[in-house]
Amino acid sequence: MKKLALALTCSLLIAAATAAAAGGAAAFTADASQSRLEFVGVQAGAEFKGVFHKFTADVEFAPETLASSRIDVQIDMNSVDSMDKDRDSTIRGKDVFDVSHNATAHYVTKTISKTATGFAAVGALTMRGVTKDVPIEFQFAPAGGGAKLSGSGKLNRLDFGVGQGEWKSTETIGDAVKINFSLVLKPKT
């Protein structure tokens, strides 16, 4: 069994290296058990964090040919967890995420470019039926037969209609939301 696993790992590494050498992007998928997608908001003047427990991320990445690279993330909005049951119930409700009508959010990159500290991307985020461009900055590092992709971005929740009725006011809940992500990537088979 160990020999089979080693042989499979070697073939995946060779395939990824061959794709990179040929100018193509290596294909990865996030290992959900080791990856994290979180947000940081402000409520009543104090920061609070939340995570999404269920999401998928497919990544095609070649640092030397960024035009063929892509990050595609699907988020189960019902999996939100801000460590407060009452707040989570409100977040899932019709005035915030409205998960009964908008069960998923989708982010897919349009462009990726190299920066002095790593990479920057602009992608289309669709949430609550609204699609807007959201920039992110990230680092990509090959690791143990796969890779790690981690970074952050910012968005304004009201741009996506996240906050209706009493939750539209920024006096209680701030408009700016920071997104942090750490994806442990394994090669696609």
Short mmCIF file of N, CA and C in Angstrom, two decimals:
data_model
loop_
_atom_site.label_atom_id
_atom_site.label_comp_id
_atom_site.label_asym_id
_atom_site.label_seq_id
_atom_site.Cartn_x
_atom_site.Cartn_y
_atom_site.Cartn_z
N MET A 1 0.83 -1.19 0.00
CA MET A 1 0.00 0.00 0.00
C MET A 1 0.87 1.26 0.00
N LYS A 2 1.98 1.25 0.80
CA LYS A 2 2.87 2.40 0.85
C LYS A 2 3.53 2.62 -0.50
N LYS A 3 3.90 1.52 -1.18
CA LYS A 3 4.53 1.64 -2.49
C LYS A 3 3.57 2.26 -3.50
N LEU A 4 2.29 1.85 -3.43
CA LEU A 4 1.28 2.41 -4.33
C LEU A 4 1.11 3.90 -4.07
N ALA A 5 1.04 4.30 -2.80
CA ALA A 5 0.88 5.72 -2.45
C ALA A 5 2.09 6.52 -2.92
N LEU A 6 3.31 5.96 -2.73
CA LEU A 6 4.52 6.64 -3.17
C LEU A 6 4.54 6.78 -4.70
N ALA A 7 4.15 5.71 -5.40
CA ALA A 7 4.12 5.75 -6.86
C ALA A 7 3.11 6.78 -7.36
N LEU A 8 1.95 6.84 -6.71
CA LEU A 8 0.92 7.81 -7.10
C LEU A 8 1.41 9.23 -6.86
N THR A 9 2.04 9.47 -5.69
CA THR A 9 2.57 10.80 -5.39
C THR A 9 3.62 11.20 -6.41
N CYS A 10 4.52 10.28 -6.76
CA CYS A 10 5.56 10.57 -7.75
C CYS A 10 4.95 10.91 -9.10
N SER A 11 3.93 10.14 -9.53
CA SER A 11 3.32 10.44 -10.83
C SER A 11 2.61 11.78 -10.83
N LEU A 12 1.98 12.15 -9.70
CA LEU A 12 1.31 13.45 -9.63
C LEU A 12 2.34 14.58 -9.69
N LEU A 13 3.47 14.41 -9.00
CA LEU A 13 4.52 15.42 -9.03
C LEU A 13 5.11 15.56 -10.43
N ILE A 14 5.32 14.45 -11.10
CA ILE A 14 5.85 14.49 -12.47
C ILE A 14 4.86 15.18 -13.40
N ALA A 15 3.56 14.87 -13.23
CA ALA A 15 2.54 15.50 -14.08
C ALA A 15 2.49 17.01 -13.84
N ALA A 16 2.59 17.41 -12.57
CA ALA A 16 2.57 18.85 -12.25
C ALA A 16 3.80 19.53 -12.81
N ALA A 17 4.97 18.90 -12.66
CA ALA A 17 6.21 19.48 -13.19
C ALA A 17 6.17 19.56 -14.71
N THR A 18 5.63 18.54 -15.36
CA THR A 18 5.53 18.53 -16.82
C THR A 18 4.61 19.65 -17.29
N ALA A 19 3.48 19.82 -16.60
CA ALA A 19 2.54 20.89 -16.97
C ALA A 19 3.19 22.25 -16.79
N ALA A 20 3.93 22.42 -15.69
CA ALA A 20 4.60 23.70 -15.45
C ALA A 20 5.68 23.95 -16.50
N ALA A 21 6.45 22.91 -16.84
CA ALA A 21 7.52 23.07 -17.83
C ALA A 21 6.95 23.38 -19.21
N ALA A 22 5.79 22.86 -19.49
CA ALA A 22 5.15 23.10 -20.79
C ALA A 22 4.41 24.43 -20.82
N GLY A 23 4.45 25.17 -19.71
CA GLY A 23 3.78 26.47 -19.67
C GLY A 23 2.33 26.37 -19.25
N GLY A 24 1.87 25.17 -18.89
CA GLY A 24 0.49 25.00 -18.45
C GLY A 24 0.42 25.09 -16.94
N ALA A 25 -0.76 25.27 -16.43
CA ALA A 25 -0.95 25.39 -15.00
C ALA A 25 -1.17 24.01 -14.39
N ALA A 26 -0.57 23.79 -13.23
CA ALA A 26 -0.81 22.57 -12.47
C ALA A 26 -2.19 22.70 -11.81
N ALA A 27 -2.94 21.61 -11.77
CA ALA A 27 -4.31 21.63 -11.23
C ALA A 27 -4.33 21.07 -9.82
N PHE A 28 -4.98 21.82 -8.92
CA PHE A 28 -5.08 21.43 -7.51
C PHE A 28 -6.52 21.57 -7.04
N THR A 29 -6.81 20.91 -5.93
CA THR A 29 -8.06 21.11 -5.22
C THR A 29 -7.73 21.27 -3.74
N ALA A 30 -8.51 22.07 -3.04
CA ALA A 30 -8.25 22.32 -1.62
C ALA A 30 -8.62 21.11 -0.79
N ASP A 31 -7.77 20.78 0.17
CA ASP A 31 -8.06 19.76 1.17
C ASP A 31 -8.88 20.46 2.25
N ALA A 32 -10.19 20.23 2.24
CA ALA A 32 -11.10 20.96 3.13
C ALA A 32 -10.76 20.76 4.61
N SER A 33 -10.23 19.60 4.95
CA SER A 33 -9.94 19.33 6.37
C SER A 33 -8.77 20.16 6.88
N GLN A 34 -7.92 20.67 5.98
CA GLN A 34 -6.75 21.44 6.40
C GLN A 34 -6.80 22.91 5.96
N SER A 35 -7.83 23.29 5.23
CA SER A 35 -7.94 24.65 4.69
C SER A 35 -8.87 25.50 5.55
N ARG A 36 -8.71 26.81 5.43
CA ARG A 36 -9.52 27.73 6.25
C ARG A 36 -9.92 28.95 5.42
N LEU A 37 -11.18 29.33 5.56
CA LEU A 37 -11.71 30.53 4.93
C LEU A 37 -12.44 31.31 6.01
N GLU A 38 -11.93 32.50 6.34
CA GLU A 38 -12.53 33.27 7.42
C GLU A 38 -12.77 34.71 7.01
N PHE A 39 -13.62 35.37 7.79
CA PHE A 39 -13.88 36.80 7.58
C PHE A 39 -13.78 37.51 8.92
N VAL A 40 -13.48 38.79 8.85
CA VAL A 40 -13.39 39.62 10.05
C VAL A 40 -14.26 40.84 9.81
N GLY A 41 -15.23 41.03 10.69
CA GLY A 41 -16.11 42.19 10.62
C GLY A 41 -16.05 42.99 11.90
N VAL A 42 -16.81 44.08 11.95
CA VAL A 42 -16.87 44.91 13.16
C VAL A 42 -18.33 45.03 13.57
N GLN A 43 -18.61 44.69 14.83
CA GLN A 43 -19.95 44.80 15.39
C GLN A 43 -19.85 45.60 16.68
N ALA A 44 -20.61 46.66 16.76
CA ALA A 44 -20.62 47.53 17.94
C ALA A 44 -19.21 47.98 18.32
N GLY A 45 -18.41 48.29 17.29
CA GLY A 45 -17.07 48.81 17.52
C GLY A 45 -15.99 47.77 17.81
N ALA A 46 -16.37 46.50 17.91
CA ALA A 46 -15.39 45.45 18.21
C ALA A 46 -15.32 44.45 17.05
N GLU A 47 -14.10 44.00 16.76
CA GLU A 47 -13.92 43.00 15.70
C GLU A 47 -14.49 41.66 16.12
N PHE A 48 -15.05 40.94 15.15
CA PHE A 48 -15.44 39.55 15.37
C PHE A 48 -15.01 38.76 14.15
N LYS A 49 -14.71 37.48 14.37
CA LYS A 49 -14.29 36.60 13.28
C LYS A 49 -15.34 35.54 13.04
N GLY A 50 -15.37 35.10 11.81
CA GLY A 50 -16.22 33.98 11.44
C GLY A 50 -15.51 33.13 10.42
N VAL A 51 -15.96 31.89 10.29
CA VAL A 51 -15.39 30.97 9.30
C VAL A 51 -16.52 30.33 8.51
N PHE A 52 -16.17 29.83 7.35
CA PHE A 52 -17.07 28.99 6.57
C PHE A 52 -16.49 27.58 6.64
N HIS A 53 -17.28 26.65 7.18
CA HIS A 53 -16.81 25.28 7.34
C HIS A 53 -16.89 24.48 6.05
N LYS A 54 -17.73 24.89 5.12
CA LYS A 54 -17.89 24.12 3.88
C LYS A 54 -17.64 25.01 2.67
N PHE A 55 -16.61 24.65 1.92
CA PHE A 55 -16.30 25.34 0.67
C PHE A 55 -15.41 24.43 -0.16
N THR A 56 -15.40 24.69 -1.45
CA THR A 56 -14.49 23.98 -2.34
C THR A 56 -13.63 25.02 -3.05
N ALA A 57 -12.43 24.63 -3.38
CA ALA A 57 -11.53 25.53 -4.11
C ALA A 57 -10.76 24.70 -5.13
N ASP A 58 -10.88 25.07 -6.39
CA ASP A 58 -10.11 24.46 -7.47
C ASP A 58 -9.14 25.51 -7.96
N VAL A 59 -7.88 25.12 -8.06
CA VAL A 59 -6.82 26.06 -8.41
C VAL A 59 -6.00 25.48 -9.56
N GLU A 60 -5.82 26.29 -10.58
CA GLU A 60 -4.88 25.98 -11.65
C GLU A 60 -3.84 27.09 -11.59
N PHE A 61 -2.58 26.70 -11.38
CA PHE A 61 -1.59 27.74 -11.12
C PHE A 61 -0.24 27.41 -11.74
N ALA A 62 0.33 28.39 -12.43
CA ALA A 62 1.68 28.32 -12.99
C ALA A 62 2.29 29.71 -12.84
N PRO A 63 3.19 29.89 -11.87
CA PRO A 63 3.77 31.22 -11.63
C PRO A 63 4.42 31.84 -12.86
N GLU A 64 4.94 31.01 -13.77
CA GLU A 64 5.61 31.55 -14.95
C GLU A 64 4.64 31.89 -16.09
N THR A 65 3.42 31.40 -16.04
CA THR A 65 2.40 31.75 -17.05
C THR A 65 1.08 32.01 -16.34
N LEU A 66 0.98 33.19 -15.76
CA LEU A 66 -0.19 33.51 -14.94
C LEU A 66 -1.47 33.62 -15.76
N ALA A 67 -1.35 33.83 -17.07
CA ALA A 67 -2.55 33.93 -17.91
C ALA A 67 -3.34 32.63 -17.91
N SER A 68 -2.67 31.51 -17.67
CA SER A 68 -3.38 30.22 -17.65
C SER A 68 -3.74 29.80 -16.22
N SER A 69 -3.55 30.67 -15.24
CA SER A 69 -3.84 30.35 -13.84
C SER A 69 -5.25 30.82 -13.47
N ARG A 70 -5.82 30.14 -12.46
CA ARG A 70 -7.21 30.45 -12.08
C ARG A 70 -7.49 29.91 -10.68
N ILE A 71 -8.27 30.66 -9.93
CA ILE A 71 -8.74 30.23 -8.61
C ILE A 71 -10.26 30.28 -8.65
N ASP A 72 -10.91 29.18 -8.27
CA ASP A 72 -12.37 29.07 -8.34
C ASP A 72 -12.87 28.51 -7.00
N VAL A 73 -13.62 29.32 -6.26
CA VAL A 73 -14.07 28.94 -4.92
C VAL A 73 -15.59 28.99 -4.85
N GLN A 74 -16.20 27.92 -4.33
CA GLN A 74 -17.65 27.85 -4.07
C GLN A 74 -17.82 27.75 -2.55
N ILE A 75 -18.65 28.62 -1.98
CA ILE A 75 -18.82 28.68 -0.53
C ILE A 75 -20.26 28.34 -0.15
N ASP A 76 -20.42 27.40 0.77
CA ASP A 76 -21.73 27.06 1.33
C ASP A 76 -22.02 28.10 2.42
N MET A 77 -22.89 29.06 2.11
CA MET A 77 -23.14 30.17 3.01
C MET A 77 -23.82 29.74 4.32
N ASN A 78 -24.49 28.60 4.29
CA ASN A 78 -25.13 28.10 5.50
C ASN A 78 -24.12 27.57 6.51
N SER A 79 -22.86 27.36 6.07
CA SER A 79 -21.83 26.81 6.96
C SER A 79 -21.12 27.90 7.76
N VAL A 80 -21.64 29.12 7.74
CA VAL A 80 -21.02 30.23 8.47
C VAL A 80 -21.03 29.94 9.98
N ASP A 81 -19.93 30.30 10.63
CA ASP A 81 -19.80 30.10 12.07
C ASP A 81 -19.01 31.27 12.64
N SER A 82 -19.71 32.16 13.37
CA SER A 82 -19.05 33.31 13.98
C SER A 82 -18.86 33.12 15.49
N MET A 83 -19.01 31.88 15.93
CA MET A 83 -18.85 31.51 17.33
C MET A 83 -19.91 32.14 18.24
N ASP A 84 -21.06 32.48 17.65
CA ASP A 84 -22.17 33.03 18.41
C ASP A 84 -23.46 32.59 17.71
N LYS A 85 -24.23 31.70 18.35
CA LYS A 85 -25.42 31.11 17.71
C LYS A 85 -26.46 32.15 17.31
N ASP A 86 -26.69 33.14 18.16
CA ASP A 86 -27.68 34.17 17.83
C ASP A 86 -27.23 34.99 16.62
N ARG A 87 -25.96 35.38 16.62
CA ARG A 87 -25.43 36.14 15.48
C ARG A 87 -25.48 35.29 14.21
N ASP A 88 -25.12 34.00 14.32
CA ASP A 88 -25.15 33.13 13.14
C ASP A 88 -26.56 32.99 12.57
N SER A 89 -27.55 32.92 13.44
CA SER A 89 -28.94 32.84 13.00
C SER A 89 -29.32 34.11 12.22
N THR A 90 -28.89 35.26 12.72
CA THR A 90 -29.15 36.53 12.03
C THR A 90 -28.41 36.57 10.69
N ILE A 91 -27.14 36.15 10.69
CA ILE A 91 -26.35 36.18 9.46
C ILE A 91 -26.97 35.30 8.38
N ARG A 92 -27.50 34.15 8.76
CA ARG A 92 -28.12 33.25 7.78
C ARG A 92 -29.49 33.77 7.30
N GLY A 93 -30.08 34.66 8.07
CA GLY A 93 -31.44 35.14 7.80
C GLY A 93 -31.57 36.00 6.56
N LYS A 94 -32.82 36.35 6.23
CA LYS A 94 -33.14 37.04 4.97
C LYS A 94 -32.53 38.43 4.85
N ASP A 95 -32.21 39.09 5.98
CA ASP A 95 -31.65 40.44 5.90
C ASP A 95 -30.13 40.48 5.71
N VAL A 96 -29.46 39.33 5.88
CA VAL A 96 -28.01 39.33 5.74
C VAL A 96 -27.63 38.40 4.57
N PHE A 97 -27.30 37.12 4.81
CA PHE A 97 -26.93 36.23 3.71
C PHE A 97 -28.13 35.68 2.95
N ASP A 98 -29.28 35.60 3.60
CA ASP A 98 -30.50 35.06 2.98
C ASP A 98 -30.22 33.68 2.37
N VAL A 99 -29.72 32.75 3.22
CA VAL A 99 -29.29 31.45 2.72
C VAL A 99 -30.42 30.62 2.12
N SER A 100 -31.66 30.90 2.48
CA SER A 100 -32.75 30.13 1.90
C SER A 100 -32.92 30.43 0.40
N HIS A 101 -32.47 31.60 -0.05
CA HIS A 101 -32.53 31.96 -1.48
C HIS A 101 -31.15 32.07 -2.12
N ASN A 102 -30.12 32.17 -1.32
CA ASN A 102 -28.74 32.36 -1.82
C ASN A 102 -27.80 31.44 -1.06
N ALA A 103 -27.90 30.16 -1.36
CA ALA A 103 -27.19 29.14 -0.58
C ALA A 103 -25.68 29.16 -0.79
N THR A 104 -25.22 29.65 -1.94
CA THR A 104 -23.79 29.63 -2.20
C THR A 104 -23.29 31.01 -2.64
N ALA A 105 -22.01 31.21 -2.42
CA ALA A 105 -21.30 32.36 -2.99
C ALA A 105 -20.22 31.76 -3.88
N HIS A 106 -19.83 32.50 -4.91
CA HIS A 106 -18.86 31.98 -5.89
C HIS A 106 -17.84 33.06 -6.20
N TYR A 107 -16.56 32.69 -6.13
CA TYR A 107 -15.47 33.61 -6.48
C TYR A 107 -14.61 32.94 -7.53
N VAL A 108 -14.37 33.64 -8.63
CA VAL A 108 -13.49 33.11 -9.68
C VAL A 108 -12.62 34.25 -10.20
N THR A 109 -11.32 33.98 -10.27
CA THR A 109 -10.39 35.03 -10.70
C THR A 109 -10.55 35.35 -12.17
N LYS A 110 -10.33 36.62 -12.49
CA LYS A 110 -10.30 37.10 -13.88
C LYS A 110 -8.86 37.31 -14.32
N THR A 111 -8.05 37.90 -13.43
CA THR A 111 -6.65 38.16 -13.73
C THR A 111 -5.80 37.86 -12.50
N ILE A 112 -4.58 37.41 -12.75
CA ILE A 112 -3.60 37.18 -11.68
C ILE A 112 -2.29 37.80 -12.15
N SER A 113 -1.63 38.54 -11.24
CA SER A 113 -0.36 39.17 -11.59
C SER A 113 0.64 38.98 -10.46
N LYS A 114 1.91 39.10 -10.80
CA LYS A 114 3.01 38.98 -9.83
C LYS A 114 3.18 40.33 -9.13
N THR A 115 3.48 40.29 -7.83
CA THR A 115 3.78 41.50 -7.06
C THR A 115 5.14 41.31 -6.38
N ALA A 116 5.59 42.33 -5.68
CA ALA A 116 6.87 42.25 -4.97
C ALA A 116 6.82 41.23 -3.84
N THR A 117 5.64 40.98 -3.29
CA THR A 117 5.53 40.07 -2.14
C THR A 117 4.82 38.76 -2.46
N GLY A 118 4.39 38.56 -3.68
CA GLY A 118 3.67 37.34 -4.04
C GLY A 118 2.86 37.56 -5.30
N PHE A 119 1.53 37.48 -5.17
CA PHE A 119 0.64 37.60 -6.32
C PHE A 119 -0.59 38.42 -5.93
N ALA A 120 -1.21 39.04 -6.94
CA ALA A 120 -2.47 39.77 -6.76
C ALA A 120 -3.44 39.26 -7.81
N ALA A 121 -4.70 39.22 -7.45
CA ALA A 121 -5.72 38.77 -8.39
C ALA A 121 -6.94 39.67 -8.25
N VAL A 122 -7.69 39.75 -9.33
CA VAL A 122 -9.01 40.36 -9.31
C VAL A 122 -9.97 39.28 -9.76
N GLY A 123 -11.00 39.07 -8.96
CA GLY A 123 -11.96 38.04 -9.30
C GLY A 123 -13.38 38.53 -9.12
N ALA A 124 -14.30 37.83 -9.76
CA ALA A 124 -15.72 38.14 -9.64
C ALA A 124 -16.30 37.35 -8.49
N LEU A 125 -16.85 38.06 -7.50
CA LEU A 125 -17.55 37.43 -6.39
C LEU A 125 -19.04 37.61 -6.61
N THR A 126 -19.77 36.50 -6.56
CA THR A 126 -21.23 36.54 -6.64
C THR A 126 -21.78 36.11 -5.30
N MET A 127 -22.56 37.02 -4.69
CA MET A 127 -23.15 36.77 -3.38
C MET A 127 -24.49 37.48 -3.34
N ARG A 128 -25.51 36.80 -2.87
CA ARG A 128 -26.87 37.36 -2.82
C ARG A 128 -27.33 37.83 -4.20
N GLY A 129 -26.88 37.16 -5.26
CA GLY A 129 -27.29 37.51 -6.61
C GLY A 129 -26.60 38.71 -7.20
N VAL A 130 -25.62 39.26 -6.50
CA VAL A 130 -24.87 40.43 -6.98
C VAL A 130 -23.45 39.99 -7.28
N THR A 131 -22.93 40.41 -8.44
CA THR A 131 -21.56 40.08 -8.82
C THR A 131 -20.74 41.37 -8.90
N LYS A 132 -19.63 41.37 -8.17
CA LYS A 132 -18.71 42.52 -8.16
C LYS A 132 -17.29 41.99 -8.15
N ASP A 133 -16.37 42.80 -8.67
CA ASP A 133 -14.95 42.44 -8.63
C ASP A 133 -14.40 42.67 -7.22
N VAL A 134 -13.62 41.70 -6.75
CA VAL A 134 -12.97 41.78 -5.45
C VAL A 134 -11.50 41.42 -5.63
N PRO A 135 -10.58 42.33 -5.27
CA PRO A 135 -9.15 42.02 -5.37
C PRO A 135 -8.68 41.22 -4.16
N ILE A 136 -7.70 40.36 -4.39
CA ILE A 136 -7.05 39.63 -3.30
C ILE A 136 -5.54 39.68 -3.51
N GLU A 137 -4.79 39.46 -2.45
CA GLU A 137 -3.34 39.28 -2.52
C GLU A 137 -3.04 37.95 -1.88
N PHE A 138 -2.07 37.20 -2.46
CA PHE A 138 -1.79 35.88 -1.91
C PHE A 138 -0.36 35.44 -2.20
N GLN A 139 0.04 34.40 -1.48
CA GLN A 139 1.31 33.73 -1.70
C GLN A 139 0.99 32.30 -2.11
N PHE A 140 1.85 31.75 -2.96
CA PHE A 140 1.71 30.38 -3.43
C PHE A 140 3.04 29.68 -3.21
N ALA A 141 3.01 28.55 -2.50
CA ALA A 141 4.25 27.82 -2.22
C ALA A 141 4.04 26.33 -2.41
N PRO A 142 4.81 25.70 -3.31
CA PRO A 142 4.74 24.24 -3.42
C PRO A 142 5.11 23.61 -2.07
N ALA A 143 4.41 22.53 -1.71
CA ALA A 143 4.67 21.89 -0.42
C ALA A 143 4.23 20.44 -0.46
N GLY A 144 5.14 19.53 -0.19
CA GLY A 144 4.81 18.11 -0.01
C GLY A 144 3.96 17.48 -1.08
N GLY A 145 4.27 17.70 -2.34
CA GLY A 145 3.48 17.11 -3.42
C GLY A 145 2.27 17.94 -3.82
N GLY A 146 1.97 18.93 -3.04
CA GLY A 146 0.86 19.84 -3.35
C GLY A 146 1.34 21.27 -3.27
N ALA A 147 0.57 22.12 -2.63
CA ALA A 147 0.96 23.52 -2.49
C ALA A 147 0.12 24.16 -1.39
N LYS A 148 0.54 25.34 -0.98
CA LYS A 148 -0.24 26.14 -0.03
C LYS A 148 -0.48 27.50 -0.67
N LEU A 149 -1.71 27.95 -0.62
CA LEU A 149 -2.10 29.25 -1.14
C LEU A 149 -2.76 30.00 0.01
N SER A 150 -2.18 31.13 0.40
CA SER A 150 -2.75 31.88 1.52
C SER A 150 -2.71 33.36 1.23
N GLY A 151 -3.69 34.08 1.74
CA GLY A 151 -3.73 35.51 1.50
C GLY A 151 -4.96 36.16 2.11
N SER A 152 -5.30 37.33 1.56
CA SER A 152 -6.41 38.11 2.11
C SER A 152 -7.00 39.04 1.06
N GLY A 153 -8.14 39.57 1.38
CA GLY A 153 -8.82 40.54 0.53
C GLY A 153 -9.77 41.35 1.39
N LYS A 154 -10.37 42.36 0.78
CA LYS A 154 -11.35 43.20 1.48
C LYS A 154 -12.54 43.44 0.57
N LEU A 155 -13.69 43.58 1.18
CA LEU A 155 -14.89 43.95 0.42
C LEU A 155 -15.80 44.76 1.31
N ASN A 156 -16.76 45.42 0.68
CA ASN A 156 -17.80 46.14 1.41
C ASN A 156 -19.08 45.32 1.30
N ARG A 157 -19.61 44.90 2.45
CA ARG A 157 -20.77 44.01 2.46
C ARG A 157 -21.99 44.61 1.78
N LEU A 158 -22.17 45.93 1.91
CA LEU A 158 -23.36 46.57 1.34
C LEU A 158 -23.33 46.56 -0.19
N ASP A 159 -22.13 46.44 -0.80
CA ASP A 159 -22.04 46.32 -2.26
C ASP A 159 -22.79 45.09 -2.77
N PHE A 160 -22.93 44.08 -1.89
CA PHE A 160 -23.57 42.82 -2.26
C PHE A 160 -24.97 42.69 -1.65
N GLY A 161 -25.46 43.75 -1.04
CA GLY A 161 -26.78 43.68 -0.41
C GLY A 161 -26.79 42.90 0.88
N VAL A 162 -25.61 42.66 1.47
CA VAL A 162 -25.51 41.93 2.73
C VAL A 162 -25.78 42.94 3.84
N GLY A 163 -27.03 42.95 4.26
CA GLY A 163 -27.49 43.92 5.25
C GLY A 163 -28.70 44.66 4.72
N GLN A 164 -29.86 44.17 5.08
CA GLN A 164 -31.12 44.80 4.71
C GLN A 164 -31.83 45.20 5.98
N GLY A 165 -32.87 46.03 5.85
CA GLY A 165 -33.62 46.45 7.03
C GLY A 165 -32.71 47.10 8.05
N GLU A 166 -32.85 46.71 9.31
CA GLU A 166 -32.04 47.31 10.38
C GLU A 166 -30.55 47.01 10.22
N TRP A 167 -30.19 45.98 9.46
CA TRP A 167 -28.78 45.60 9.30
C TRP A 167 -28.09 46.36 8.17
N LYS A 168 -28.81 47.26 7.51
CA LYS A 168 -28.21 48.08 6.46
C LYS A 168 -27.38 49.22 7.05
N SER A 169 -27.71 49.62 8.25
CA SER A 169 -26.97 50.69 8.92
C SER A 169 -25.56 50.23 9.26
N THR A 170 -24.61 51.12 9.08
CA THR A 170 -23.22 50.79 9.44
C THR A 170 -22.89 51.26 10.87
N GLU A 171 -23.88 51.75 11.59
CA GLU A 171 -23.64 52.17 12.97
C GLU A 171 -23.41 50.97 13.88
N THR A 172 -24.09 49.86 13.62
CA THR A 172 -23.92 48.66 14.44
C THR A 172 -22.93 47.68 13.82
N ILE A 173 -23.08 47.44 12.53
CA ILE A 173 -22.20 46.51 11.80
C ILE A 173 -21.46 47.31 10.73
N GLY A 174 -20.13 47.25 10.77
CA GLY A 174 -19.34 47.98 9.79
C GLY A 174 -19.53 47.45 8.38
N ASP A 175 -19.29 48.31 7.40
CA ASP A 175 -19.43 47.92 5.99
C ASP A 175 -18.24 47.09 5.52
N ALA A 176 -17.03 47.45 5.94
CA ALA A 176 -15.81 46.77 5.49
C ALA A 176 -15.68 45.40 6.15
N VAL A 177 -15.34 44.41 5.32
CA VAL A 177 -15.11 43.05 5.79
C VAL A 177 -13.79 42.57 5.22
N LYS A 178 -12.95 42.01 6.08
CA LYS A 178 -11.68 41.45 5.63
C LYS A 178 -11.85 39.94 5.46
N ILE A 179 -11.27 39.41 4.40
CA ILE A 179 -11.31 37.97 4.12
C ILE A 179 -9.89 37.43 4.25
N ASN A 180 -9.71 36.34 4.99
CA ASN A 180 -8.43 35.66 5.11
C ASN A 180 -8.62 34.21 4.67
N PHE A 181 -7.63 33.69 3.96
CA PHE A 181 -7.74 32.29 3.52
C PHE A 181 -6.39 31.61 3.57
N SER A 182 -6.44 30.32 3.85
CA SER A 182 -5.26 29.48 3.86
C SER A 182 -5.71 28.14 3.29
N LEU A 183 -5.28 27.85 2.07
CA LEU A 183 -5.70 26.64 1.37
C LEU A 183 -4.54 25.67 1.25
N VAL A 184 -4.73 24.48 1.76
CA VAL A 184 -3.79 23.40 1.56
C VAL A 184 -4.25 22.66 0.31
N LEU A 185 -3.42 22.68 -0.73
CA LEU A 185 -3.82 22.16 -2.03
C LEU A 185 -3.19 20.80 -2.31
N LYS A 186 -3.99 19.91 -2.85
CA LYS A 186 -3.46 18.62 -3.29
C LYS A 186 -3.68 18.51 -4.79
N PRO A 187 -2.79 17.81 -5.50
CA PRO A 187 -2.94 17.71 -6.96
C PRO A 187 -4.24 17.03 -7.33
N LYS A 188 -4.88 17.53 -8.38
CA LYS A 188 -6.09 16.89 -8.90
C LYS A 188 -5.68 15.63 -9.65
N THR A 189 -6.50 14.61 -9.50
CA THR A 189 -6.21 13.36 -10.20
C THR A 189 -7.14 13.18 -11.37
#
